[in-house]
XYZ file of C-alpha atoms in Angstrom:
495
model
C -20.182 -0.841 16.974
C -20.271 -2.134 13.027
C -17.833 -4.789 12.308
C -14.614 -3.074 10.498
C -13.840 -5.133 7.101
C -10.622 -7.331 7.399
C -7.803 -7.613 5.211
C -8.144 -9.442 2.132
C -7.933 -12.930 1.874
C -6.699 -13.579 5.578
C -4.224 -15.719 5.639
C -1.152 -16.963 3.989
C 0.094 -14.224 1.464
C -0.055 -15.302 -2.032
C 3.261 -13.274 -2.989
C 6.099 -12.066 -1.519
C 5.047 -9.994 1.643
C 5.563 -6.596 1.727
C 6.688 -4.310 4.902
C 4.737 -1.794 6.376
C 6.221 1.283 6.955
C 4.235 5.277 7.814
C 1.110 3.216 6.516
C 1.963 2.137 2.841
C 3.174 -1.688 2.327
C 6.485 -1.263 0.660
C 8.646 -3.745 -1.580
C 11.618 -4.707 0.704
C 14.927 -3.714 -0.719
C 16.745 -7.207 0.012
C 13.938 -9.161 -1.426
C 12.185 -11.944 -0.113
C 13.139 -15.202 1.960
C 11.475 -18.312 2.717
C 9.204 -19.211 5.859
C 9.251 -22.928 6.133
C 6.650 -24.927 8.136
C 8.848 -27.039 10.991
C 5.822 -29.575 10.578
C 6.142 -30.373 6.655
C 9.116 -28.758 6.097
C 7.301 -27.202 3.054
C 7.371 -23.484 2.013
C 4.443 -21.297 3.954
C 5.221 -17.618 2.385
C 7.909 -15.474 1.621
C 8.942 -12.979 3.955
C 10.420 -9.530 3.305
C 14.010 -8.572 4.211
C 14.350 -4.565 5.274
C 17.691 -2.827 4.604
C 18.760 -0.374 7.527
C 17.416 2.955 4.952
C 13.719 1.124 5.620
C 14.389 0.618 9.044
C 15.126 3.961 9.801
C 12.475 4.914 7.520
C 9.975 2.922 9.295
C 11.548 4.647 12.914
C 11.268 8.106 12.023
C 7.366 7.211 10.450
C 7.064 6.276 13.931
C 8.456 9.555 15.443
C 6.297 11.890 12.832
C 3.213 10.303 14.060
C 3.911 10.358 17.688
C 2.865 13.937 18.170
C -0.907 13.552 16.784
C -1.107 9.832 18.252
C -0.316 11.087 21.440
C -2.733 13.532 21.304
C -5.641 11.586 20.665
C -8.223 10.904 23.187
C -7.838 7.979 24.841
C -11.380 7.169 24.030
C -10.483 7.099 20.359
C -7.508 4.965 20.809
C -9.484 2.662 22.656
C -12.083 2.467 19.710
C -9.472 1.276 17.069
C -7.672 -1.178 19.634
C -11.293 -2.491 19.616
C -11.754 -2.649 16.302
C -9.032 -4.163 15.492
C -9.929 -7.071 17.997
C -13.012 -7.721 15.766
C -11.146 -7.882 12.647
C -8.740 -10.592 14.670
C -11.565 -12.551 15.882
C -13.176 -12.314 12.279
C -10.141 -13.634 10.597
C -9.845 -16.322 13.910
C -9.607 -19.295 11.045
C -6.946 -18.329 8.576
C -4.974 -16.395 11.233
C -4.919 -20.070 13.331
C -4.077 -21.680 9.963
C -1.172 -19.176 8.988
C -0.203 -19.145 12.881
C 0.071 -22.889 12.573
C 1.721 -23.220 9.651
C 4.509 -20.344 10.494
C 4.738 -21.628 14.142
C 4.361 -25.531 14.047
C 1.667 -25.029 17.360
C -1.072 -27.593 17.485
C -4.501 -26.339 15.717
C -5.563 -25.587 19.163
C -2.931 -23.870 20.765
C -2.971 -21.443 17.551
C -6.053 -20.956 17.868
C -7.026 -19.981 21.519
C -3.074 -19.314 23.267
C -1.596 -17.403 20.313
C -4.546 -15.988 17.628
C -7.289 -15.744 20.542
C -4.915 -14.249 22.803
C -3.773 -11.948 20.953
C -7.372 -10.457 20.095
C -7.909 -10.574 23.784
C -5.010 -8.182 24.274
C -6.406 -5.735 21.696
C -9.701 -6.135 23.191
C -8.581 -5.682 27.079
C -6.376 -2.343 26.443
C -9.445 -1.298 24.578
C -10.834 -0.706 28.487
C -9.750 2.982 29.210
C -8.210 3.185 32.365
C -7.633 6.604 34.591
C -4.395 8.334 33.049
C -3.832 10.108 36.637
C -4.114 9.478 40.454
C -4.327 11.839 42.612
C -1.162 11.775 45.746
C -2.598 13.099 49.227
C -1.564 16.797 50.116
C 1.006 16.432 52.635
C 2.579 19.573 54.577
C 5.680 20.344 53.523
C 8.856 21.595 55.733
C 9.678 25.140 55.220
C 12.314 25.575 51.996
C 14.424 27.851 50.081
C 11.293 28.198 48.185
C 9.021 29.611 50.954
C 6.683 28.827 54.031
C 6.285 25.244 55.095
C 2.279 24.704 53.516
C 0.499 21.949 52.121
C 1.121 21.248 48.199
C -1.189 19.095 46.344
C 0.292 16.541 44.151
C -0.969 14.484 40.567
C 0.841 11.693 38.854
C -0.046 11.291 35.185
C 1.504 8.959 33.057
C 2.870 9.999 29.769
C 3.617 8.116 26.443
C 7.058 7.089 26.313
C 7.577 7.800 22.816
C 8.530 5.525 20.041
C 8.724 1.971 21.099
C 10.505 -0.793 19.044
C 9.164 -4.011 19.684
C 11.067 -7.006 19.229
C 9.080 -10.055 19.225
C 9.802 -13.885 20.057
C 9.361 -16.859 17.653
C 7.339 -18.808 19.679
C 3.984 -17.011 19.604
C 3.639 -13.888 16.924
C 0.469 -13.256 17.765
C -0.005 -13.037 21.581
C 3.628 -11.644 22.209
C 3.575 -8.640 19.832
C -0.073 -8.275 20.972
C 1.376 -7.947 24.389
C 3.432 -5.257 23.171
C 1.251 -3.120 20.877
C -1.907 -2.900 22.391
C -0.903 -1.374 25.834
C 1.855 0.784 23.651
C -0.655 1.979 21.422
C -3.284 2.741 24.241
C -0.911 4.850 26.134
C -0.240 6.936 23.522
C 3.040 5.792 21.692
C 4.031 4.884 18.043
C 5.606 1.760 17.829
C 7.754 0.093 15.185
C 7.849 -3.998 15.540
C 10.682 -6.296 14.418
C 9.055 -9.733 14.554
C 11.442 -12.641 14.693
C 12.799 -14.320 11.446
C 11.082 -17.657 11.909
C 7.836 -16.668 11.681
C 7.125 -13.079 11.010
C 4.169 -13.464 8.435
C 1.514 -13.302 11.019
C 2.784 -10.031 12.184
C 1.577 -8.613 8.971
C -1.510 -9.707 9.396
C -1.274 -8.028 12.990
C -0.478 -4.781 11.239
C -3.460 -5.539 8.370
C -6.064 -5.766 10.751
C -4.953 -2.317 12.866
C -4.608 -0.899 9.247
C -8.263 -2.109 8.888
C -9.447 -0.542 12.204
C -8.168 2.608 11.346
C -5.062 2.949 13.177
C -3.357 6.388 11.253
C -0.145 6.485 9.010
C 3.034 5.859 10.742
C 1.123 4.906 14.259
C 2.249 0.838 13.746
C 5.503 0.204 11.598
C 6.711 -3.617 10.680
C 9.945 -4.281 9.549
C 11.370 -8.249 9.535
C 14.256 -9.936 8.216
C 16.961 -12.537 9.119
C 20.097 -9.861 8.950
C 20.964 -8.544 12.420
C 21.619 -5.129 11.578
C 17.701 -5.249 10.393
C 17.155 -5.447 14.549
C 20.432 -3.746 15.583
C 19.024 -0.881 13.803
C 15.361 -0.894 15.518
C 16.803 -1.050 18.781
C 19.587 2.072 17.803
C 17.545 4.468 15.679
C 18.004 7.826 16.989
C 14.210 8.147 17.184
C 13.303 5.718 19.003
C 12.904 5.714 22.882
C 11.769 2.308 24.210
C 12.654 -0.807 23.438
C 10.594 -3.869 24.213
C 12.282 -7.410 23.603
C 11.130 -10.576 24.529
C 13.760 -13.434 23.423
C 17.215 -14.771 24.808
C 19.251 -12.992 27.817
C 21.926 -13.207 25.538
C 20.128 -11.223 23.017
C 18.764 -9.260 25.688
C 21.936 -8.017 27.363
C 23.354 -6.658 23.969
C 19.965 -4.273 23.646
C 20.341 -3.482 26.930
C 23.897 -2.012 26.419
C 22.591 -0.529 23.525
C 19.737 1.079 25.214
C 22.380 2.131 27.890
C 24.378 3.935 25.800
C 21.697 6.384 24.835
C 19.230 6.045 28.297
C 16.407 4.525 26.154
C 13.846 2.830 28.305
C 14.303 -1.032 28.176
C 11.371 -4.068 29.130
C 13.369 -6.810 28.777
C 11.194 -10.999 29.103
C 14.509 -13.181 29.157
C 14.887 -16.559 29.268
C 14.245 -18.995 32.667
C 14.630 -22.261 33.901
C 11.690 -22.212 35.927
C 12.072 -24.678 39.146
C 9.066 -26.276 40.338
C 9.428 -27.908 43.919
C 7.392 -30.806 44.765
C 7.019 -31.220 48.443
C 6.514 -34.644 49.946
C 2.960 -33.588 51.019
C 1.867 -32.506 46.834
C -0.547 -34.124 44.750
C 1.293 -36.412 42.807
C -1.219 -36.126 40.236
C -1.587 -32.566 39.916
C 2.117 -31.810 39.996
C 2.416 -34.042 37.009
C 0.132 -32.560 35.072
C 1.212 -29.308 35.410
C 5.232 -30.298 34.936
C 3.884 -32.242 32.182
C 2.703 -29.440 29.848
C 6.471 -28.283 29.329
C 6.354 -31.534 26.849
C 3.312 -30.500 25.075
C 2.394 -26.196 25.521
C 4.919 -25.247 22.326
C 6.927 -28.137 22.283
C 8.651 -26.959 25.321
C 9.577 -23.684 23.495
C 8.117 -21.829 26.561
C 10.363 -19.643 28.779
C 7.951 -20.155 32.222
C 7.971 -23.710 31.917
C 8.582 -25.444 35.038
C 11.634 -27.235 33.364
C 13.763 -27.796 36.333
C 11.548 -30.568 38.542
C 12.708 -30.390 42.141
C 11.089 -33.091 44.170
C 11.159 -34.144 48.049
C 12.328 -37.920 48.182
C 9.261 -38.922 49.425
C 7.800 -38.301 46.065
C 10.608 -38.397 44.224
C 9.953 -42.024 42.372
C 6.386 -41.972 41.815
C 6.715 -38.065 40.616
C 8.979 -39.490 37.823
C 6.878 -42.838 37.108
C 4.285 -40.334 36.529
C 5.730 -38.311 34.284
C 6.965 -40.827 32.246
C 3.759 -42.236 31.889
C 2.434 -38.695 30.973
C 5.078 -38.122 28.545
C 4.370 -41.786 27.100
C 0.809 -41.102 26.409
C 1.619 -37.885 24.651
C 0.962 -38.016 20.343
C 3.567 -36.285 18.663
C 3.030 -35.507 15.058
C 1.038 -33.215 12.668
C -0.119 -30.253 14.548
C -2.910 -29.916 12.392
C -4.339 -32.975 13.196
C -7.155 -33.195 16.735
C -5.464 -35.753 18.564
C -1.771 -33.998 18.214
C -0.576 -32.817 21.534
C 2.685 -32.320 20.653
C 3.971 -30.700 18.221
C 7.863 -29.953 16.100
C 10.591 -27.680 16.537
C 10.519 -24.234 15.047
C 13.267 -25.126 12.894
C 15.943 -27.736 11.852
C 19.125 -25.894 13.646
C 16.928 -25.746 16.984
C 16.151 -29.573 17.004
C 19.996 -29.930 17.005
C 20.574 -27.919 19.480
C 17.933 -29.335 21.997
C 19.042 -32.747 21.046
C 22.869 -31.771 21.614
C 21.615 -30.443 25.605
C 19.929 -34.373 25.867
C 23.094 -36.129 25.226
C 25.106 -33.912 27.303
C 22.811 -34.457 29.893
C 23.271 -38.495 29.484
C 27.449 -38.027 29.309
C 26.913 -35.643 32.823
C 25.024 -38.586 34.087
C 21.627 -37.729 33.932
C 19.176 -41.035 33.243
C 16.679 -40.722 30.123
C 13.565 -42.021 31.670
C 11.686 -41.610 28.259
C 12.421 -39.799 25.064
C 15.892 -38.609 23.492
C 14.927 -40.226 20.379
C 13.631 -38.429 17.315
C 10.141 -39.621 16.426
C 9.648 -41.997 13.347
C 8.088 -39.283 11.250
C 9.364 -38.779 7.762
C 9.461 -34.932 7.928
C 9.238 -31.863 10.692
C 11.923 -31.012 13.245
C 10.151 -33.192 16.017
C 11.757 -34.416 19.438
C 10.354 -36.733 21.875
C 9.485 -35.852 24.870
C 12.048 -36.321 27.295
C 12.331 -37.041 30.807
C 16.066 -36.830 32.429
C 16.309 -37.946 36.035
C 18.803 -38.581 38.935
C 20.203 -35.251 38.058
C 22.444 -32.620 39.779
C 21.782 -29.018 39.699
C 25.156 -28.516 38.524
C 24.495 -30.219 35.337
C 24.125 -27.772 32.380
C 20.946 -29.538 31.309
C 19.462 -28.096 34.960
C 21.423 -24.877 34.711
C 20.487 -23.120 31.007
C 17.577 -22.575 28.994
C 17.070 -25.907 26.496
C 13.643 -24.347 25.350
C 12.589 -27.920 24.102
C 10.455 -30.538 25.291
C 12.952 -31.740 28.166
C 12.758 -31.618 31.719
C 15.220 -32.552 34.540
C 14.156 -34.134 37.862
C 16.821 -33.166 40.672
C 15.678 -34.975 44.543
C 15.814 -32.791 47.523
C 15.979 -33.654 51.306
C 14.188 -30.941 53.596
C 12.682 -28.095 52.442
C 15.499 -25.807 53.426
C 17.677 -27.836 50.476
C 14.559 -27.728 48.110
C 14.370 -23.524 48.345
C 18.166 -23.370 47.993
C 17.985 -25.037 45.209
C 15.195 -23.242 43.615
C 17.549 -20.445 44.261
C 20.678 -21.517 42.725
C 19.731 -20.192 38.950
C 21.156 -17.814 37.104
C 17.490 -17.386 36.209
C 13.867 -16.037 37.999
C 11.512 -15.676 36.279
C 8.725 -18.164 37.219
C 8.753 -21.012 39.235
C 6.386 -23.276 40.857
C 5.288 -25.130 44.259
C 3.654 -28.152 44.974
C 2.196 -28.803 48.523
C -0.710 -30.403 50.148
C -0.502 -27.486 52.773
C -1.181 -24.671 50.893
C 0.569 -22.136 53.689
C 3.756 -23.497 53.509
C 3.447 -23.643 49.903
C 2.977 -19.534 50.158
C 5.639 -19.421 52.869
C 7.783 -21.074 50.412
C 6.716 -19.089 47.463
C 8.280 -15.916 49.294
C 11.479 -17.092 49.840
C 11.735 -17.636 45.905
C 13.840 -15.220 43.940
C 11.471 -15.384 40.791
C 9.397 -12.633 39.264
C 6.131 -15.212 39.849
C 5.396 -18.013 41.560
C 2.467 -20.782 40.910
C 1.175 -22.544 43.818
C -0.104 -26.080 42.668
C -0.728 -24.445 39.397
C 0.963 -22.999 36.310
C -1.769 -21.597 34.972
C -1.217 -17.554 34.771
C -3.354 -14.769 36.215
C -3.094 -12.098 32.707
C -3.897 -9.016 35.501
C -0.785 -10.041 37.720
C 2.679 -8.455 36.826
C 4.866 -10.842 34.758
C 8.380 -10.535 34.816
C 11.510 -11.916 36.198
C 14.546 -11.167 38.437
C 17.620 -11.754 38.022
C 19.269 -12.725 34.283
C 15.682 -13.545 33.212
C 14.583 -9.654 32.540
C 14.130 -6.268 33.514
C 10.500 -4.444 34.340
C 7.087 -5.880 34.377
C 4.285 -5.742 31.962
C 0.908 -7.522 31.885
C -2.455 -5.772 32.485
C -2.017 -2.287 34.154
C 1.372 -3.148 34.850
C 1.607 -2.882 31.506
C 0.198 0.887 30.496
C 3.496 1.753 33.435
C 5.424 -0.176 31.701
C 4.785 1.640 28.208
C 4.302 5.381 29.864
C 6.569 7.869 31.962
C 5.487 9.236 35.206
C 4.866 13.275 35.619
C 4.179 14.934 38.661
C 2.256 17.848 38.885
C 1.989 19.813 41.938
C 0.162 23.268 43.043
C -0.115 25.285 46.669
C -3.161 23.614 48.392
């Protein structure tokens, strides 16, 4: 397959950014606003603020080209999901740049967790998968319809519709990805409402499908800091799905919305993952992985193990060790090698995270390490932080801080450390440490999360991701994913 041409240029727009809506960039009507880099605090681009008129607009673009999308053979929407993953991967440098600039991500992260993930998402729902099973004949009772006889059976999943993806800050590349590409290759139009903080790279998402051929009206992007710019997405009479990733705050007001007119909802809420460190674990291993909710986007991660629940047998050396870890951690300018961690995504969320670490010292919490800003003259940075001897009644154990702060809460038995682990208004991934990896599994299923890691938080991107509870609603991820996106017929005949 020929390489498809990219965009031009690549990266940061020169001018004001312009939405996309039925497959012509339009002028917003409420002008432009700024996107500001949380490491520099300088301006990266302007981004375009939609009135309601273009976000219905871009909604019923959407619905118009549903019909002729959704007829399409999956072989051909397969072939411009692909393309488009070689105009990503083409563009991999300014893309990272932009990403880093809009995001505040280290260079790396940018580059392989939000830029390179994002063309592998395009790239793996490029792989056409069987749109039907076949269900065994079974014989069927007698009815008012006739004879008992066998009746043969197909499922065959259908495109939902119009899907309205609403996208989180803290990766616009790997989250909307997540969202478009299995939409897309099921057959649905989708219109995407990336968040305010860093929507530019979205664009650039919807320049390099434009490039790979993706037809008028098929991918819609709409952005600005207004609510009613997302209240409308998620209303529009013509739309029928709504995807969100963000806040269960957020998340519960789409989902009454959705309720009122029995649109589809896939709803990735917040969590206050719990990771329980039996007195059997790997000290060192359960560090490390704990230890990445400092550095993997600042903390800004909802399936960060943020909630440390450790046996008292390893209780002191688990938080020696991550305060060490957290000590030899560079904070600073992202775009530098040696940066592992890296600012805020804005000015108003470094207050709030830094609010949640006092509170945490007035509930009695002790700050091993951190709750200082950094000595840097610019960026909307917070040291990492390390709160210990804490209670899991403490707000700082109980709700989302999305920051790079974790609480360390000692258990007895394991019976105490599950409970625990249980006591959350949240599920959605949590994590075990144990030298004995079948009670770790044993363990594991008594958790009400939508995933567990065992001595790991690294993430299997085939295995269904989502949470129970307040922390979401469906699953997505893989082929979980093309359900997610697609209704279920059944078809059935005399055998």
């Amino acid at each position: 397959m020929s390489r498809v041409p990219g965009p031009p240029g690549g990266g940061r727009p020169t001018a004001g950014q312009r939405l996309f809506i039925g497959g012509e960039w339009v002028e917003p009507d409420g002008g432009h606003y700024e996107v500001t880099d949380p490491a520099t605090e300088e301006r990266v681009g302007w981004a375009p603020e939609a009135s309601t008129e273009q976000v219905l607009a871009a909604c019923a673009a959407a619905r118009e080209a549903f019909g002729p999308w959704s007829r399409t053979a999956p072989e051909e929407r397969a072939a411009v999901l692909a393309r488009a993953a070689d105009v990503i991967r083409g563009h991999l440098v300014p893309y990272t740049e932009l990403a880093r600039a809009e995001t505040g991500a280290t260079t790396g992260t940018a580059r392989a967790m939000q830029v390179g993930v994002g063309a592998a998402r395009f790239r793996r729902y490029a792989r056409v998968e069987p749109a039907e099973w076949a269900i065994p004949p079974q014989i069927n009772e007698a009815g008012p319809m006739g004879k008992a006889g066998v009746i043969g059976a197909l499922a065959v999943r259908q495109p939902v519709g119009v899907v309205t993806c609403v996208t989180s800050y803290n990766n616009p590349w790997a989250n909307p990805a997540g969202k478009v590409a299995p939409a897309l290759a099921m057959g649905n139009t989708v219109v995407v409402k990336p968040a305010p903080q860093d929507p530019l790279s979205v664009y650039r998402m919807a320049e390099a499908l434009e490039a790979a051929g993706v037809p008028r009206g098929v991918v819609n992007v709409v952005s600005g800091r207004a609510v009613e710019v997302g209240e409308t997405a998620v209303s529009s009479p013509d739309v029928d799905m709504v995807s969100f990733t963000g806040s269960t705050a957020v998340g519960q007001r789409i989902a009454e919305e959705c309720g009122r007119s029995m649109k589809r909802q896939l709803m990735e809420l917040g969590g206050k993952g719990a990771a329980v460190v039996l007195d059997d674990a790997d000290v060192r291993s359960a560090v490390a992985g704990i230890g990445t909710t400092f550095s993997f986007y600042s903390g800004q991660i909802c399936t960060a193990p943020t909630r440390v629940l450790a046996q008292r047998g390893v209780y002191d050396r688990l938080v020696e060790g991550l305060a060490a870890f957290a000590g030899r951690l560079k904070v600073g300018d992202p775009s530098e090698p040696d940066t592992v961690v890296g600012p805020l995504i804005s000015a108003a969320h470094r207050d709030r995270v830094e609010s949640y670490v006092e509170l945490g010292r007035k509930e009695g919490a002790v700050i091993v390490t951190g709750g200082e800003r950094p000595p840097l003259e610019r960026g909307f940075y917070v040291a990492p932080t390390l709160l210990a001897d804490c209670t899991n009644d403490m707000r700082v154990a109980r709700e989302e801080i999305f920051g790079p702060v974790v609480a360390v809460i000692p258990f007895d038995d394991e019976e105490e450390g599950v409970a625990l682990a249980n006591d959350s208004d949240y599920g959605l991934i949590d994590y075990v440490w144990s030298a004995d990896v079948a009670r770790a599994f044993r363990i594991a299923r008594r958790l009400r999360a939508g995933g567990v890691g065992v001595n790991t938080v690294a993430r299997n991107m085939e295995a269904p991701f989502g949470g129970f509870k307040r922390s979401g609603v469906g699953r997505d991820v893989g082929s979980y994913a093309l359900h997610a996106y697609s209704e279920v017929q059944a078809i059935v005949w005399p055998g």
